[in-house]
Short mmCIF file of C-alpha atoms in Angstrom, two decimals:
data_model
loop_
_atom_site.label_atom_id
_atom_site.label_comp_id
_atom_site.label_asym_id
_atom_site.label_seq_id
_atom_site.Cartn_x
_atom_site.Cartn_y
_atom_site.Cartn_z
CA ASN X 1 -170.97 -68.34 4.04
CA ALA X 2 -173.39 -70.61 2.25
CA GLY X 3 -175.96 -69.04 -0.02
CA VAL X 4 -179.68 -69.61 0.06
CA MET X 5 -180.23 -73.35 0.25
CA GLN X 6 -183.28 -74.97 -1.22
CA ASN X 7 -184.23 -78.60 -1.12
CA PRO X 8 -185.07 -80.77 -2.74
CA ARG X 9 -183.72 -79.63 -6.11
CA HIS X 10 -186.21 -81.79 -7.92
CA LEU X 11 -189.52 -83.09 -6.61
CA VAL X 12 -191.98 -85.33 -8.37
CA ARG X 13 -195.49 -85.71 -6.99
CA ARG X 14 -198.61 -87.44 -8.22
CA ARG X 15 -201.78 -85.44 -8.51
CA GLY X 16 -203.45 -85.12 -5.13
CA GLN X 17 -200.27 -85.50 -3.10
CA GLU X 18 -198.64 -82.84 -0.97
CA ALA X 19 -195.44 -81.04 -1.85
CA ARG X 20 -193.19 -79.48 0.79
CA LEU X 21 -190.41 -77.18 -0.36
CA ARG X 22 -187.76 -76.02 2.05
CA CYS X 23 -185.62 -72.90 2.08
CA SER X 24 -182.79 -72.00 4.42
CA PRO X 25 -181.88 -68.32 4.10
CA MET X 26 -178.38 -66.96 4.12
CA LYS X 27 -176.82 -66.51 7.53
CA GLY X 28 -178.00 -63.28 9.08
CA HIS X 29 -180.98 -62.98 6.75
CA SER X 30 -184.35 -62.86 8.46
CA HIS X 31 -186.53 -62.12 5.43
CA VAL X 32 -187.62 -64.81 3.01
CA TYR X 33 -189.44 -64.53 -0.29
CA TRP X 34 -190.96 -67.22 -2.48
CA TYR X 35 -191.36 -66.86 -6.24
CA ARG X 36 -192.77 -69.24 -8.83
CA GLN X 37 -191.48 -69.57 -12.38
CA LEU X 38 -193.43 -71.33 -15.10
CA PRO X 39 -191.47 -72.58 -18.13
CA GLU X 40 -190.34 -69.78 -20.42
CA GLU X 41 -191.73 -67.13 -18.09
CA GLY X 42 -190.45 -64.68 -15.53
CA LEU X 43 -190.68 -65.10 -11.80
CA LYS X 44 -193.95 -64.29 -10.05
CA PHE X 45 -193.98 -63.15 -6.45
CA MET X 46 -195.84 -65.41 -4.07
CA VAL X 47 -195.15 -64.51 -0.46
CA TYR X 48 -192.85 -62.55 1.83
CA LEU X 49 -192.16 -63.78 5.33
CA GLN X 50 -190.18 -62.76 8.35
CA LYS X 51 -189.54 -65.04 11.28
CA GLU X 52 -192.92 -66.32 12.49
CA ASN X 53 -194.80 -63.75 10.41
CA ILE X 54 -196.35 -63.60 6.98
CA ILE X 55 -195.87 -60.04 5.79
CA ASP X 56 -197.26 -60.14 2.25
CA GLU X 57 -199.03 -63.12 0.71
CA SER X 58 -200.69 -61.26 -2.12
CA GLY X 59 -199.22 -63.63 -4.72
CA MET X 60 -200.29 -66.84 -3.07
CA PRO X 61 -203.18 -68.80 -4.56
CA LYS X 62 -206.14 -68.69 -2.20
CA GLU X 63 -206.35 -72.44 -1.79
CA ARG X 64 -203.92 -75.31 -1.28
CA PHE X 65 -200.84 -73.11 -0.84
CA SER X 66 -199.36 -72.07 2.47
CA ALA X 67 -196.01 -70.82 3.71
CA GLU X 68 -194.31 -70.53 7.04
CA PHE X 69 -191.01 -69.35 8.45
CA PRO X 70 -190.71 -70.64 12.01
CA LYS X 71 -188.47 -69.26 14.69
CA GLU X 72 -186.16 -72.22 14.21
CA GLY X 73 -185.58 -74.05 10.98
CA PRO X 74 -186.15 -73.38 7.31
CA SER X 75 -189.03 -71.68 5.59
CA ILE X 76 -191.54 -74.13 4.14
CA LEU X 77 -193.76 -73.69 1.12
CA ARG X 78 -196.51 -76.28 1.22
CA ILE X 79 -198.76 -77.22 -1.64
CA GLN X 80 -201.63 -79.54 -0.83
CA GLN X 81 -203.42 -81.73 -3.34
CA VAL X 82 -201.10 -80.80 -6.17
CA VAL X 83 -202.39 -80.49 -9.72
CA ARG X 84 -200.54 -80.51 -13.03
CA GLY X 85 -200.65 -76.71 -13.17
CA ASP X 86 -198.50 -76.53 -10.05
CA SER X 87 -195.55 -77.87 -12.04
CA ALA X 88 -193.00 -75.08 -11.99
CA ALA X 89 -189.72 -73.97 -10.52
CA TYR X 90 -190.08 -72.45 -7.07
CA PHE X 91 -187.40 -70.04 -5.98
CA CYS X 92 -186.69 -68.78 -2.55
CA ALA X 93 -184.75 -65.61 -1.85
CA SER X 94 -183.57 -64.00 1.34
CA SER X 95 -182.45 -60.60 2.53
CA PRO X 96 -181.22 -59.02 5.73
CA PRO X 97 -183.44 -56.68 7.72
CA GLY X 98 -183.83 -53.18 6.36
CA THR X 99 -183.80 -51.76 2.86
CA VAL X 100 -182.78 -54.26 0.24
CA ARG X 101 -180.44 -52.54 -2.16
CA GLY X 102 -179.31 -54.94 -4.82
CA GLY X 103 -182.36 -57.11 -4.53
CA TYR X 104 -182.38 -60.46 -2.92
CA THR X 105 -180.10 -63.46 -3.02
CA PHE X 106 -181.88 -66.33 -4.74
CA GLY X 107 -181.48 -70.02 -4.19
CA SER X 108 -181.18 -72.50 -7.04
CA GLY X 109 -184.83 -73.44 -6.85
CA THR X 110 -186.95 -76.54 -6.49
CA ARG X 111 -188.36 -77.94 -9.69
CA LEU X 112 -191.72 -79.49 -8.98
CA THR X 113 -193.19 -81.91 -11.48
CA VAL X 114 -196.72 -83.16 -10.98
CA VAL X 115 -197.51 -86.37 -12.83
CA GLY K 1 -201.22 -54.39 -11.97
CA GLU K 2 -197.65 -53.86 -12.94
CA SER K 3 -196.46 -55.11 -16.28
CA VAL K 4 -192.89 -55.64 -17.24
CA GLY K 5 -192.18 -57.04 -20.65
CA LEU K 6 -189.39 -57.55 -23.10
CA HIS K 7 -189.30 -56.83 -26.83
CA LEU K 8 -187.08 -59.72 -27.94
CA PRO K 9 -187.46 -63.20 -26.52
CA THR K 10 -184.21 -64.47 -28.10
CA LEU K 11 -181.05 -62.62 -29.03
CA SER K 12 -178.10 -64.20 -30.83
CA VAL K 13 -174.80 -62.37 -30.98
CA GLN K 14 -171.27 -63.15 -32.02
CA GLU K 15 -168.65 -63.45 -29.34
CA GLY K 16 -166.96 -60.10 -28.89
CA ASP K 17 -169.91 -58.06 -30.11
CA ASN K 18 -171.98 -55.84 -27.88
CA SER K 19 -175.43 -56.98 -26.77
CA ILE K 20 -178.46 -54.86 -26.02
CA ILE K 21 -181.44 -56.31 -24.18
CA ASN K 22 -184.56 -54.20 -23.85
CA CYS K 23 -187.37 -54.06 -21.35
CA ALA K 24 -190.58 -52.06 -21.14
CA TYR K 25 -192.51 -51.41 -17.96
CA SER K 26 -195.93 -49.93 -17.45
CA ASN K 27 -195.98 -48.70 -13.85
CA SER K 28 -194.81 -45.09 -13.78
CA ALA K 29 -194.53 -45.36 -9.99
CA SER K 30 -191.70 -47.90 -10.27
CA ASP K 31 -188.53 -46.32 -8.96
CA TYR K 32 -186.04 -49.13 -8.71
CA PHE K 33 -184.99 -51.63 -11.35
CA ILE K 34 -182.71 -54.64 -11.44
CA TRP K 35 -181.34 -56.78 -14.21
CA TYR K 36 -180.93 -60.44 -13.36
CA LYS K 37 -179.09 -63.20 -15.21
CA GLN K 38 -180.39 -66.72 -14.98
CA GLU K 39 -178.33 -69.64 -16.20
CA SER K 40 -179.93 -72.97 -16.90
CA GLY K 41 -180.91 -74.77 -13.71
CA LYS K 42 -179.95 -71.90 -11.46
CA GLY K 43 -181.62 -69.07 -9.64
CA PRO K 44 -181.50 -65.45 -10.85
CA GLN K 45 -178.26 -63.65 -10.21
CA PHE K 46 -178.05 -59.89 -9.67
CA ILE K 47 -176.22 -58.03 -12.44
CA ILE K 48 -176.88 -54.33 -11.99
CA ASP K 49 -179.51 -52.01 -10.61
CA ILE K 50 -180.65 -48.46 -11.17
CA ARG K 51 -182.86 -46.03 -9.35
CA SER K 52 -185.34 -43.80 -11.10
CA ASN K 53 -183.35 -40.67 -10.29
CA MET K 54 -180.64 -41.90 -12.64
CA ASP K 55 -180.54 -42.34 -16.43
CA LYS K 56 -177.50 -44.53 -16.67
CA ARG K 57 -175.38 -46.75 -14.51
CA GLN K 58 -172.28 -48.66 -15.43
CA GLY K 59 -170.75 -51.80 -14.06
CA GLN K 60 -168.06 -54.09 -15.28
CA ARG K 61 -168.87 -54.65 -18.98
CA VAL K 62 -172.53 -53.84 -18.34
CA THR K 63 -174.49 -50.62 -18.58
CA VAL K 64 -178.11 -50.05 -17.72
CA LEU K 65 -180.04 -47.21 -19.31
CA LEU K 66 -183.35 -45.94 -18.02
CA ASN K 67 -185.74 -43.80 -20.01
CA LYS K 68 -188.59 -42.83 -17.72
CA THR K 69 -190.38 -40.85 -20.39
CA VAL K 70 -191.16 -43.96 -22.41
CA LYS K 71 -190.81 -46.39 -19.50
CA HIS K 72 -187.99 -48.29 -21.10
CA LEU K 73 -184.98 -50.04 -19.65
CA SER K 74 -182.03 -51.57 -21.47
CA LEU K 75 -179.04 -53.66 -20.57
CA GLN K 76 -175.90 -53.32 -22.63
CA ILE K 77 -173.21 -55.96 -22.41
CA ALA K 78 -169.87 -55.04 -23.92
CA ALA K 79 -167.65 -57.61 -25.63
CA THR K 80 -170.12 -60.42 -25.08
CA GLN K 81 -168.57 -63.71 -24.02
CA PRO K 82 -169.85 -67.30 -24.16
CA GLY K 83 -170.31 -67.18 -20.40
CA ASP K 84 -172.89 -64.44 -20.90
CA SER K 85 -175.26 -66.92 -22.51
CA ALA K 86 -178.29 -67.03 -20.24
CA VAL K 87 -181.79 -65.64 -19.83
CA TYR K 88 -181.90 -62.04 -18.72
CA PHE K 89 -184.77 -60.55 -16.74
CA CYS K 90 -185.57 -57.02 -15.79
CA ALA K 91 -187.42 -56.56 -12.53
CA GLU K 92 -189.12 -53.47 -11.19
CA ASN K 93 -190.06 -52.29 -7.77
CA THR K 94 -192.17 -49.42 -6.50
CA GLY K 95 -190.07 -48.61 -3.49
CA ASN K 96 -191.44 -51.53 -1.56
CA PHE K 97 -188.37 -53.70 -1.48
CA ASN K 98 -190.42 -56.68 -0.52
CA LYS K 99 -191.74 -57.40 -3.97
CA PHE K 100 -190.35 -57.31 -7.47
CA TYR K 101 -192.20 -57.69 -10.75
CA PHE K 102 -190.27 -59.62 -13.34
CA GLY K 103 -190.44 -59.47 -17.11
CA SER K 104 -190.71 -62.63 -19.15
CA GLY K 105 -187.03 -62.75 -20.05
CA THR K 106 -184.72 -62.60 -23.06
CA LYS K 107 -182.52 -65.52 -23.94
CA LEU K 108 -179.06 -64.46 -25.02
CA ASN K 109 -177.11 -66.88 -27.22
CA VAL K 110 -173.46 -66.06 -27.76
CA LYS K 111 -171.96 -67.73 -30.80
CA PRO K 112 -168.22 -68.47 -30.69
#
């Protein structure tokens, strides 16, 4: 049973370009969470999604950032018109339906570098 | 908002010694806590959790202590090994399992 799969592992974008980060949850998991980690800092919650629904996006920047989790396929975190401050590691986690005891299962992250 | 922080950003210990990593939190409503281990280039990995109705919980070589009076959490690692070298984060939750608040992390260096 594969874990949470994120791709790409590393992504380099020029300022103004778009970044698309993909996350495939563990088999049987229908809840997906995105977190951002700046260098030398802890993870910051961005968004919580279930299939075809955004449940909590309180951590998402108001502009340029969007997330989706379609009925089929991976969850996508999209960052439009990237700026240098978007450089960070973006982690996806997943959980099965119901109460999450033991937290989530995290992927290995996508490291975005904006040049 | 919630605030979870750590007292020591870097901790160096000798292999075989015990390690203690501390964490302070500010939200008295938090009732569930997790310690995560993050190795370089990897995502956080669950180590141990504790609910607010407990003071102590033990796992294999790890113990988590919770002091709700002073809003303090600690992770004790017995007989620290080189493989324990990583950054350790505490994370808190207020019963809404959708969202965790992470501290800034403590880097543990284990010297052989």
